[in-house]
Structure formats: structure tokens, C-alpha cells
mmCIF file of C-alpha atoms and ligand atoms in Angstrom:
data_model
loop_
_atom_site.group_PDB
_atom_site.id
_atom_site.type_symbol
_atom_site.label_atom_id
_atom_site.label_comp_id
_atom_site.label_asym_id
_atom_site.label_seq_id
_atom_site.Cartn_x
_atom_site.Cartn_y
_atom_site.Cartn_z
ATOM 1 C CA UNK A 361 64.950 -63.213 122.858
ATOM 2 C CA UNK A 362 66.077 -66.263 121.049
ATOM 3 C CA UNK A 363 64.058 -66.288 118.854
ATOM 4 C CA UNK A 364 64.780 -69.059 115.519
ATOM 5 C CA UNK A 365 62.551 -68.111 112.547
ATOM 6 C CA UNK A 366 62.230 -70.798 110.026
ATOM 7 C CA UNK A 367 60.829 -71.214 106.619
ATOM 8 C CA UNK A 368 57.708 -73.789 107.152
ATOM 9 C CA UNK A 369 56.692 -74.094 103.404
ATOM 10 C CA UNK A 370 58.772 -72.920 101.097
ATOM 11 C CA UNK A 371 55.664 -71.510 98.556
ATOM 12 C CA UNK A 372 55.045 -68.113 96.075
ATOM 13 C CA UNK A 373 51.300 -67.258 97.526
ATOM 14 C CA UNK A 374 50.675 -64.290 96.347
ATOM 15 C CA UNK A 375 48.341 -63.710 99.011
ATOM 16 C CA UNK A 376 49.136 -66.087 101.813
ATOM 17 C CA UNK A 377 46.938 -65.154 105.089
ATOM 18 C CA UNK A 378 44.585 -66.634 107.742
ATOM 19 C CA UNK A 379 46.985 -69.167 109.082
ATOM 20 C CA UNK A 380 45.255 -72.021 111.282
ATOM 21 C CA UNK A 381 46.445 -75.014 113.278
ATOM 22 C CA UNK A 382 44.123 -77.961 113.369
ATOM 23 C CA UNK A 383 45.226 -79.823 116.242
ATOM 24 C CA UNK A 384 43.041 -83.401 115.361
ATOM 25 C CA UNK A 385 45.281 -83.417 112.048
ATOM 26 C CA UNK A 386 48.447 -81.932 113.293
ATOM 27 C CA UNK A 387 48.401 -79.755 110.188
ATOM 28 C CA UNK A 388 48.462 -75.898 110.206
ATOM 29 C CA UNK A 389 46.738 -74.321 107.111
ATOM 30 C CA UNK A 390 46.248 -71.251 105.574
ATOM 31 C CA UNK A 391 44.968 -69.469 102.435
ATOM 32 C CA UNK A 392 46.507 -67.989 99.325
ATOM 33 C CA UNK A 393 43.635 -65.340 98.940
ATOM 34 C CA UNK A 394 43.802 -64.432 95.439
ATOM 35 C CA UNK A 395 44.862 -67.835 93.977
ATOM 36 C CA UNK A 396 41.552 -69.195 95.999
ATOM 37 C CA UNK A 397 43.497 -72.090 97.882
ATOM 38 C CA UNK A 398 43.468 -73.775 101.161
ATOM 39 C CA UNK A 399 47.503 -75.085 102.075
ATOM 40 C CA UNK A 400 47.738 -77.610 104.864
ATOM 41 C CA UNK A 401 51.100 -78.557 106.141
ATOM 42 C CA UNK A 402 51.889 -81.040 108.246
ATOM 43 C CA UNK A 403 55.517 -80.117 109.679
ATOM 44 C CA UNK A 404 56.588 -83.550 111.205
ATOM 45 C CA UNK A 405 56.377 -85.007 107.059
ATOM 46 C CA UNK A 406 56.495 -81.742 105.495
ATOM 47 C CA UNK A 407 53.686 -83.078 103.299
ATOM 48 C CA UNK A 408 51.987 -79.996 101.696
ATOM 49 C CA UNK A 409 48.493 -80.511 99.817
ATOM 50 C CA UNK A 410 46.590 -77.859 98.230
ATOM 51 C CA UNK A 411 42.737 -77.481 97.856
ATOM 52 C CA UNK A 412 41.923 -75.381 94.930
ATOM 53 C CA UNK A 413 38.365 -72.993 95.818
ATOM 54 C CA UNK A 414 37.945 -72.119 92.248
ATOM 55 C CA UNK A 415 37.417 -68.314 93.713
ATOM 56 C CA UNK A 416 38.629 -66.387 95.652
ATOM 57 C CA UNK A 417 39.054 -67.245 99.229
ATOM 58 C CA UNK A 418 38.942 -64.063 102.533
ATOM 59 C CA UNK A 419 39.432 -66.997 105.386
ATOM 60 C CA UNK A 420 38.374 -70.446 106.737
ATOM 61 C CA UNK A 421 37.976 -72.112 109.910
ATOM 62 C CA UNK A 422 38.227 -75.870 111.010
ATOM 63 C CA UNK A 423 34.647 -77.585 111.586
ATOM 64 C CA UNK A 424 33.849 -80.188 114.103
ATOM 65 C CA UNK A 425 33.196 -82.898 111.686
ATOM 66 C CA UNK A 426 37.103 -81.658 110.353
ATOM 67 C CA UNK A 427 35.989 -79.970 107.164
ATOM 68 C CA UNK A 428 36.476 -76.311 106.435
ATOM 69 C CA UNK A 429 34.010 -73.691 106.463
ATOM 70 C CA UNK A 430 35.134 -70.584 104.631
ATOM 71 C CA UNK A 431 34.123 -66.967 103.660
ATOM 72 C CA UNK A 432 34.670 -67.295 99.431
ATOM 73 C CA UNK A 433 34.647 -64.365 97.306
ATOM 74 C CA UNK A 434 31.069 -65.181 96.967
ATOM 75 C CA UNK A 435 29.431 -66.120 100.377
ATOM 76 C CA UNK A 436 29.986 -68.469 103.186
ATOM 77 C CA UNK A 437 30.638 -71.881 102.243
ATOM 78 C CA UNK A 438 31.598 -75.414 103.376
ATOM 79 C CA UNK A 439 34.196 -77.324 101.632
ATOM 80 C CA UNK A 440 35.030 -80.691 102.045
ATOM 81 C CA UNK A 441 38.334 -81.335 102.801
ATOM 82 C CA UNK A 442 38.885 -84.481 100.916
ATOM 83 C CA UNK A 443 37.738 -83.504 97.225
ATOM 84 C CA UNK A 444 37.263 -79.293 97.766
ATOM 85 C CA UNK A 445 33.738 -79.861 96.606
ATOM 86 C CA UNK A 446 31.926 -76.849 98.012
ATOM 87 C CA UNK A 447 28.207 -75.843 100.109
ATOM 88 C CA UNK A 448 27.341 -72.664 99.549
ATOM 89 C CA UNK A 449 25.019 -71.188 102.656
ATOM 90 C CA UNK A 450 25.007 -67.582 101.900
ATOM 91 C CA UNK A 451 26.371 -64.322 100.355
ATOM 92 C CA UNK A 452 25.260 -61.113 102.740
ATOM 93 C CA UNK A 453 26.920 -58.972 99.828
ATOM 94 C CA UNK A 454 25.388 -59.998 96.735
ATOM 95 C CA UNK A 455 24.204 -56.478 95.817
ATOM 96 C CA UNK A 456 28.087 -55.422 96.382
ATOM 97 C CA UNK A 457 30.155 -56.735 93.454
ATOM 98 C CA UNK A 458 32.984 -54.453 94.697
ATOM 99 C CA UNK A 459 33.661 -56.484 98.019
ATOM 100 C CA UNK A 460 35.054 -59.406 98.867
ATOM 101 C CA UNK A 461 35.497 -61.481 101.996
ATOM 102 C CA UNK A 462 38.495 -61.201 103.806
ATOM 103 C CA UNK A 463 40.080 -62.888 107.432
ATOM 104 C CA UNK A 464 37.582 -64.345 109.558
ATOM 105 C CA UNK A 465 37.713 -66.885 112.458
ATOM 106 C CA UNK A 466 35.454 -68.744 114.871
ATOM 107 C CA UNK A 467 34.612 -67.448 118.381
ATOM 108 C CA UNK A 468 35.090 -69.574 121.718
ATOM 109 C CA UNK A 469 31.180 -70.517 121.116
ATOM 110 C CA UNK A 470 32.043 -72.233 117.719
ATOM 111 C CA UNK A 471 30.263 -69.340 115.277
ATOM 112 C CA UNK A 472 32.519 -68.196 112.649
ATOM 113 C CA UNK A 473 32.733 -64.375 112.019
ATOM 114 C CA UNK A 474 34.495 -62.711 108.856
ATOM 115 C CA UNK A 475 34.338 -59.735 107.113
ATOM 116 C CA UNK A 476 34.471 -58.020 103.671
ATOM 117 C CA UNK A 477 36.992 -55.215 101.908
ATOM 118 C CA UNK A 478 36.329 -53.416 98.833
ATOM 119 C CA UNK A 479 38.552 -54.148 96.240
ATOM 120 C CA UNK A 480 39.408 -50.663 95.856
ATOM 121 C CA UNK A 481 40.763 -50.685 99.451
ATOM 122 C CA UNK A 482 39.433 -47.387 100.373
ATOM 123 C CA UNK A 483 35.530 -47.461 100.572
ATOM 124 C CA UNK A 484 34.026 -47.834 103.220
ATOM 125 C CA UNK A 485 31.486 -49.976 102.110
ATOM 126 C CA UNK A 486 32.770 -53.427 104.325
ATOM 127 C CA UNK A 487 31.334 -54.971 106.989
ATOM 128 C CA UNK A 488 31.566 -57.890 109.875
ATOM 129 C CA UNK A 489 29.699 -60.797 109.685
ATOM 130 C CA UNK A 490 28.459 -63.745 112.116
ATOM 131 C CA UNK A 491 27.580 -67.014 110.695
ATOM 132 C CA UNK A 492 25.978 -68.877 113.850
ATOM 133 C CA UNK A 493 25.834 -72.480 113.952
ATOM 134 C CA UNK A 494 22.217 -72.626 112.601
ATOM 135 C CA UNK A 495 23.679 -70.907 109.097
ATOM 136 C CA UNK A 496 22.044 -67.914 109.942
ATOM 137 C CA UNK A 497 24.257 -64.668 108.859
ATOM 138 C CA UNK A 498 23.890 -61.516 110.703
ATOM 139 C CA UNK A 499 26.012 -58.504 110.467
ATOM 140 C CA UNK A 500 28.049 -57.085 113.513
ATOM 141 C CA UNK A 501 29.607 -53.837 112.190
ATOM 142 C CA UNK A 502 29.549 -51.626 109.267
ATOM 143 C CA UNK A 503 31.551 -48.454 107.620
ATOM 144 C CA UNK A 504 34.442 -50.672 107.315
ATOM 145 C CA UNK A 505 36.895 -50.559 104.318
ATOM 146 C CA UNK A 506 39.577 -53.791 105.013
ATOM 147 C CA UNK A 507 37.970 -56.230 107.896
ATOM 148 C CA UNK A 508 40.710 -58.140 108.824
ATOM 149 C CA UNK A 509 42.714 -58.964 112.205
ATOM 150 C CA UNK A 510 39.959 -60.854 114.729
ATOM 151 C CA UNK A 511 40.380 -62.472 118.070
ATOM 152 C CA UNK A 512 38.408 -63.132 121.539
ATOM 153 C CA UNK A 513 39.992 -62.069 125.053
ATOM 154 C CA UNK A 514 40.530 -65.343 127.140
ATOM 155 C CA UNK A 515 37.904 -64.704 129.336
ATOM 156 C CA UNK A 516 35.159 -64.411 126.211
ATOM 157 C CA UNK A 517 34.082 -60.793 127.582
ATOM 158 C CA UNK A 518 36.459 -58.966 124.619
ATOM 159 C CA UNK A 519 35.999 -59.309 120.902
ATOM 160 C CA UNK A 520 39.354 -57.596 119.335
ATOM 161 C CA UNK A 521 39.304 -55.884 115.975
ATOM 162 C CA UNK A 522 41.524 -54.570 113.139
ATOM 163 C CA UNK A 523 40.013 -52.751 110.084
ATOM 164 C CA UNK A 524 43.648 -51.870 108.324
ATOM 165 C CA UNK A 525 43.616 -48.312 107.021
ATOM 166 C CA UNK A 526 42.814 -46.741 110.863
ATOM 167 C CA UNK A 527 45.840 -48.280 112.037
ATOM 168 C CA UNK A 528 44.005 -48.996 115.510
ATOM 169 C CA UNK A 529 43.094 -51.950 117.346
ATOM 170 C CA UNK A 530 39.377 -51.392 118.409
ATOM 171 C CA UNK A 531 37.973 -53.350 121.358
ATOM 172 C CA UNK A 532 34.314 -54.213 121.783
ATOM 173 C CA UNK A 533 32.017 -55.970 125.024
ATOM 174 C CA UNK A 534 31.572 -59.428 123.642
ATOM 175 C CA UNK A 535 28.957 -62.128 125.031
ATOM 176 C CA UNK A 536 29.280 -65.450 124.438
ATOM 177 C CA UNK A 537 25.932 -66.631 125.351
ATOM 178 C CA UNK A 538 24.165 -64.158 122.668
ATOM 179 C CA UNK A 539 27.292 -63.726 120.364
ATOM 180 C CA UNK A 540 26.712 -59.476 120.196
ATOM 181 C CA UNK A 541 29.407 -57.429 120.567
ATOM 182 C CA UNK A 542 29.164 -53.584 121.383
ATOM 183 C CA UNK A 543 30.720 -50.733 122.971
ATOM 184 C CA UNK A 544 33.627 -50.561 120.354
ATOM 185 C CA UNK A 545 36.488 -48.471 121.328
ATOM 186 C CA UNK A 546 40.509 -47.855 119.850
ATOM 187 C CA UNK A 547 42.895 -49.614 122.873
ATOM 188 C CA UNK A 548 45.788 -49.445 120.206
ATOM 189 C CA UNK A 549 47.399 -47.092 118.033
ATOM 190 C CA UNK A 550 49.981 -48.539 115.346
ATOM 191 C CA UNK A 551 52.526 -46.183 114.467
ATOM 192 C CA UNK A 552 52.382 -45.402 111.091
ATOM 193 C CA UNK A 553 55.968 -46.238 110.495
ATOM 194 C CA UNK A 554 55.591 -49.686 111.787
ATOM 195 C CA UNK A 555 53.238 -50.656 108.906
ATOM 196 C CA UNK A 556 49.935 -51.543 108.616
ATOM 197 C CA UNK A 557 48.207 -54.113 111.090
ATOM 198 C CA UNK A 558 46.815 -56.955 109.514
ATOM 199 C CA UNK A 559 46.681 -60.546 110.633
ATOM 200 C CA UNK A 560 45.747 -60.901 114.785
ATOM 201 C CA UNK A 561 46.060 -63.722 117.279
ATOM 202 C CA UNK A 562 46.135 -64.134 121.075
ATOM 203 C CA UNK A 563 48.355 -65.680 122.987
ATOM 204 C CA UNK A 564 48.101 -68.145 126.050
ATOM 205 C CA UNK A 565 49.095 -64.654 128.328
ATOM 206 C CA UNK A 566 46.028 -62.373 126.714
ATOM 207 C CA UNK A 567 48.836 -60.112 124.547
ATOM 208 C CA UNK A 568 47.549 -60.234 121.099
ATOM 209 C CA UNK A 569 50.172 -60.871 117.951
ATOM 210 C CA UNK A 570 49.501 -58.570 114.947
ATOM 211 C CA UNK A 571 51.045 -59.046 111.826
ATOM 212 C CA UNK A 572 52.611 -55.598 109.875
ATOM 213 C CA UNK A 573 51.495 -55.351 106.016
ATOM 214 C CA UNK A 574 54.403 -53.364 104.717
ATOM 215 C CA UNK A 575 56.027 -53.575 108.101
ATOM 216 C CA UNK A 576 58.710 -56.866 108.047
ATOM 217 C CA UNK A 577 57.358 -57.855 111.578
ATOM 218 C CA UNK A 578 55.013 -59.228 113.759
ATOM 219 C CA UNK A 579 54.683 -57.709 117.394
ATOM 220 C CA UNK A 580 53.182 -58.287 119.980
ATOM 221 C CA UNK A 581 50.973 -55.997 122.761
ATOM 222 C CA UNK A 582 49.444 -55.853 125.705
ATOM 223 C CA UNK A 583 45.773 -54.934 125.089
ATOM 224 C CA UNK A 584 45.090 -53.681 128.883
ATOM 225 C CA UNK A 585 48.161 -50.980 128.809
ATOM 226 C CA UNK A 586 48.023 -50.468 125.237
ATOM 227 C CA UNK A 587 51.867 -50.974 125.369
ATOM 228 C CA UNK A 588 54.224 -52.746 122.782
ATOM 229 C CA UNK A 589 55.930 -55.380 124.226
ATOM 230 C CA UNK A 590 57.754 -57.173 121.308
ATOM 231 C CA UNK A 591 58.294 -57.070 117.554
ATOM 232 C CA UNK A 592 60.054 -59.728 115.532
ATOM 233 C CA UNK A 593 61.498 -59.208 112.258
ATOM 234 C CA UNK A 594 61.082 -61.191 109.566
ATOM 235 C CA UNK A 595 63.263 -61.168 105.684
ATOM 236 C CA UNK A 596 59.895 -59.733 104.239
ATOM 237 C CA UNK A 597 58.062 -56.895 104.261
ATOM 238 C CA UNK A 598 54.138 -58.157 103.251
ATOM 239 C CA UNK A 599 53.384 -59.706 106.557
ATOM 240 C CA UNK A 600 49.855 -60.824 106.908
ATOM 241 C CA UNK A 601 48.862 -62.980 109.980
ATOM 242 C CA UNK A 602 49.910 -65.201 112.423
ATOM 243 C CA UNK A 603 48.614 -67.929 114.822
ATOM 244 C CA UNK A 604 50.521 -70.563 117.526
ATOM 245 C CA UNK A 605 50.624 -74.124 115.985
ATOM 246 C CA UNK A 606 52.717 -77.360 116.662
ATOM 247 C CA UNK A 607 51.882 -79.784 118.803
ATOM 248 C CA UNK A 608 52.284 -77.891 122.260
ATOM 249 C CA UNK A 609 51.296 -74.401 120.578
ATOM 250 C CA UNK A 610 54.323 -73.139 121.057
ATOM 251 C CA UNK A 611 55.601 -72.212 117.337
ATOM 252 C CA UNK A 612 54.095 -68.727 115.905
ATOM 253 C CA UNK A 613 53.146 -69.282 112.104
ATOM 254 C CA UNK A 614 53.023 -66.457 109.732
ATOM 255 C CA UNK A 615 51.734 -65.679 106.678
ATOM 256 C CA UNK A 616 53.109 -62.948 103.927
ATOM 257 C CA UNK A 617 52.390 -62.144 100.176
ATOM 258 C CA UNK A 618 53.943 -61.232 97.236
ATOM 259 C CA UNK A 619 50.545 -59.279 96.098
ATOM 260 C CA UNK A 620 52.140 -55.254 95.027
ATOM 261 C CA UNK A 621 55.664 -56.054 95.069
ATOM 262 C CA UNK A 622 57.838 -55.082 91.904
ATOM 263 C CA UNK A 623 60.223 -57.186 90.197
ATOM 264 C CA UNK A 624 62.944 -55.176 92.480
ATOM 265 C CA UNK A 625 61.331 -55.798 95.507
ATOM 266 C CA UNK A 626 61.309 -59.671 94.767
ATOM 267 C CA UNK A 627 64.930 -59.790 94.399
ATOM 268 C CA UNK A 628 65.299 -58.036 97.893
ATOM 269 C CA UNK A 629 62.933 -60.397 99.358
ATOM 270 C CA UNK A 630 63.117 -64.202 97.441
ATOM 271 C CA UNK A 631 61.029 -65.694 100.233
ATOM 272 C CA UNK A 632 58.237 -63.355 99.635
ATOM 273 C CA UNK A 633 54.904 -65.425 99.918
ATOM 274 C CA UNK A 634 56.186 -68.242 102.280
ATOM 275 C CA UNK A 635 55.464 -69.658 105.064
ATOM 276 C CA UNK A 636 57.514 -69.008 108.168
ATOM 277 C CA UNK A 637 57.680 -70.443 111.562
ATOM 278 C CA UNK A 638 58.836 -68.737 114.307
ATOM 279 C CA UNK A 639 60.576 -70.837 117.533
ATOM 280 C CA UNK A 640 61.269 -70.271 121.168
ATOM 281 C CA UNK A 641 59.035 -68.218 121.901
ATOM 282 C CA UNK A 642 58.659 -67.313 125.790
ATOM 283 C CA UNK A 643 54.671 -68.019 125.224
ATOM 284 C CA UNK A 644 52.221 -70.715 123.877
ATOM 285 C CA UNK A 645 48.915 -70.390 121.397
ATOM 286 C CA UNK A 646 45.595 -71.392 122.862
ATOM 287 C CA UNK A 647 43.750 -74.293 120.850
ATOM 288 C CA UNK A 648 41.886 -72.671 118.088
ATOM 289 C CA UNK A 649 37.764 -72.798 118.127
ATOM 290 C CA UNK A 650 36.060 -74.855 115.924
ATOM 291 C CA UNK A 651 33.065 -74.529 113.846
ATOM 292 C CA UNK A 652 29.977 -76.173 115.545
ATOM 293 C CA UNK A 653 26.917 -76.508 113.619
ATOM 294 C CA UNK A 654 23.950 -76.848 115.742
ATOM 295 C CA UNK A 655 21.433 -78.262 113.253
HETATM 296 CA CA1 CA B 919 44.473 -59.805 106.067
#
């Protein structure tokens, strides 16, 4: 492949992740986790903006009305994209000071789902949320220690699912009428050596994109033979999601951090915490789901 990877936004996050393309604006956006902000982009100006969450920020999605909703260190929130100001709705994990939120993202039915981590990153003590468009919250999995990758087959029966330290992409039955998901079971195996799987998007094909934490690469697999069918390198090793963006969904965006590296390791890898942008690639993105409140 011929492939051309870019840097997008030349940035330090130390936790960049949960990279989004909002095709009304043109913009794609993502998070620096620990620093709480939203980044939006748009890569025709390169004008870069930041909205500062005062918190820390697990993942956001795009609403209808074009704000953000978002999963804050503290609950499930709105924030309006002009001034930041924030809504709180609700914190499911109030009686767990030792969680956070981490990635989330909205299914084809316009509810956003996210999930927690302890900060400890080994208890299991994390779950999966829904927030349905009537604000109501209900969880959708527990005995999880780091919720992260998330994404919906293309035909809305398959709700795919990373939690980090099993190294496995789990598949469960997913309706999008009721929004419950069940019958989880492993359909991928990451080798060890590859790194941790983190970040997770789908492509316009149905092979899902996972991004390696402590791997240098995103790949990309085919979640019906379980089989690798790409992997892409990238000058740093913290990778930590990816979606398409650009205009005709065609560009892969992807997220790293420079969260755990030592002084060392930064001079190995300057562009640690980035954004990159990956070009000619054989496949497109599908348009990302919205947030649709239905109050
Ligand atoms: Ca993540």
C-alpha cells in the first residue's frame, strides 16, 4: 500500500484519543483526556481551537443541534460548543471515586454509550454505559477494568468491544430498536507483541481499525474470519484511536499520547501526542452517528 501518513495537528496531548469527524463543520475533533480538552481541526484552514472541560474528559460525541455531549470525569454532560459551558445529566459512578470515564461513541440509533477505567488500570471495577436520548443512563456490561475501543457492525445486528488488558475483541447481538446488547463473545485475539488494542473504528467494508497502545500501529481486521488484514506503522508508539474523516471519509485520523513516556522515549519519538492523518487508503469511513435527544 501507498499509504502517506501526515501530521494533522502538530500538538503535545498527553492523552490525545476519541478522534471524531463532524461532517456539518468539516472539522475532525478529539480529546486530550487528562488535560480535559476538546481539539477541533479543520484541515482545509488548519484552524485549531481548543475547548477547555475543566476535568477530565473519557470521550464525546457530536449532537444534532452540533454541540458535544461527553462522558467527563464526573458524569455525562453536554457542552456547548461555542463557550464550553457545561450540562451535567448524570454520574452512574458517583460511589466510585477510583474510575473515570473513558472512549465512548454514539450508536446508529443516536444513543451515546461510554464506559469507565479505574485509575489503577487493573480493577475490575469498570463498566459500559448507555445514555439514551431521553437522558436516561443504564448500564450494559460490568467486570471491566479499561472500557475503551466501541463500534456497531454495518448492518446494526453487532455491537464490537475492546476492554484493553484481555487483548480481545469481544462481539455482542446488538438491537437497534431496544438498544441491548448480549451474547458477548472474543472474535479477536491481539498478539501480545503487537501491543495493546485501544481506539476502534469501522470501515465502509465492515473490517474494524484498532489502534495499538504501546504498539506504533494501527491495523486493521476482518471481524467474520478473525484474520489480520493490515497494520500501518506510525513514528510513535502510544497509539490510541482512530476514525475516517475528510470530506469523502477517506483519510484515517489517529490519535496518540505522550501519557508514561520517559524523557528518553520523547527524544525517540518528538511527535509523541499529535495528530496524524493517514492517506490513500484503499477504503472510506462511514458518516459518524450523532447524538439525538428525543425530549
Ligand atoms: Ca482509549
Amino acid at each position: 500500500m501507498n499509504y502517506k501518513i501526515e501530521v494533522a495537528c502538530n500538538v503535545e496531548n498527553e492523552l490525545g484519543e476519541g478522534p471524531i469527524w463532524d461532517s456539518a463543520t468539516k472539522t475532525i475533533c478529539w480529546v486530550d483526556i487528562i488535560k480535559g480538552e476538546i481539539h477541533e481541526l479543520n484541515p482545509s484552514t488548519d484552524h485549531h481551537r481548543i475547548i477547555n472541560t475543566h476535568e477530565m474528559i473519557g470521550s464525546f460525541a457530536v449532537c444534532t443541534d452540533g454541540n458535544f455531549i461527553a462522558a467527563l470525569q464526573h458524569g455525562f454532560a453536554f457542552i456547548n460548543r461555542e463557550n464550553g459551558e457545561k450540562k451535567f445529566i448524570a454520574d452512574p459512578e458517583s460511589d466510585l471515586p477510583g474510575n473515570r470515564f473513558n472512549d465512548g461513541k454514539c450508536d446508529p440509533a443516536g444513543r451515546f454509550w461510554a464506559g469507565t477505567m479505574s485509575f489503577n488500570t487493573t480493577d475490575a471495577s469498570a463498566s459500559l454505559y448507555q445514555l439514551n436520548g431521553k437522558l436516561e443512563v443504564s448500564k450494559q456490561a460490568t467486570g471491566i477494568t479499561i472500557s475503551n475501543g466501541l463500534d456497531w457492525s454495518l448492518d446494526k445486528k453487532t455491537f464490537y468491544y475492546i476492554d484493553t488488558p484481555t487483548f480481545n475483541v469481544d462481539a455482542f447481538d446488538y438491537d437497534n430498536e431496544s438498544g441491548e446488547i448480549s451474547n458477548r463473545r472474543t472474535i479477536i485475539q491481539i498478539p501480545k507483541a503487537d501491543g495493546f488494542p485501544d481506539g476502534m473504528c469501522i470501515d465502509a467494508t465492515g473490517m474494524l481499525w484498532i489502534a495499538h497502545w504501546g504498539g506504533w500501529q494501527v491495523t486493521r481486521w476482518d471481524p467474520a474470519t478473525s484474520k489480520k488484514i493490515d497494520a500501518i506503522k506510525l513514528p510513535v508508539s502510544q497509539v490510541t484511536s482512530c476514525c475516517f474523516g475528510g470530506e469523502n471519509l477517506d483519510s484515517l485520523y489517529v490519535t496518540c499520547a505522550r501519557e508514561g513516556l520517559t524523557e528518553a522515549q520523547l527524544d525517540k519519538e518528538p511527535l509523541a501526542g499529535s495528530l496524524f492523518v493517514i492517506h490513500n487508503i484503499e477504503t472510506k469511513g462511514i458518516t459518524p452517528n450523532l447524538f439525538q435527544p428525543s425530549m
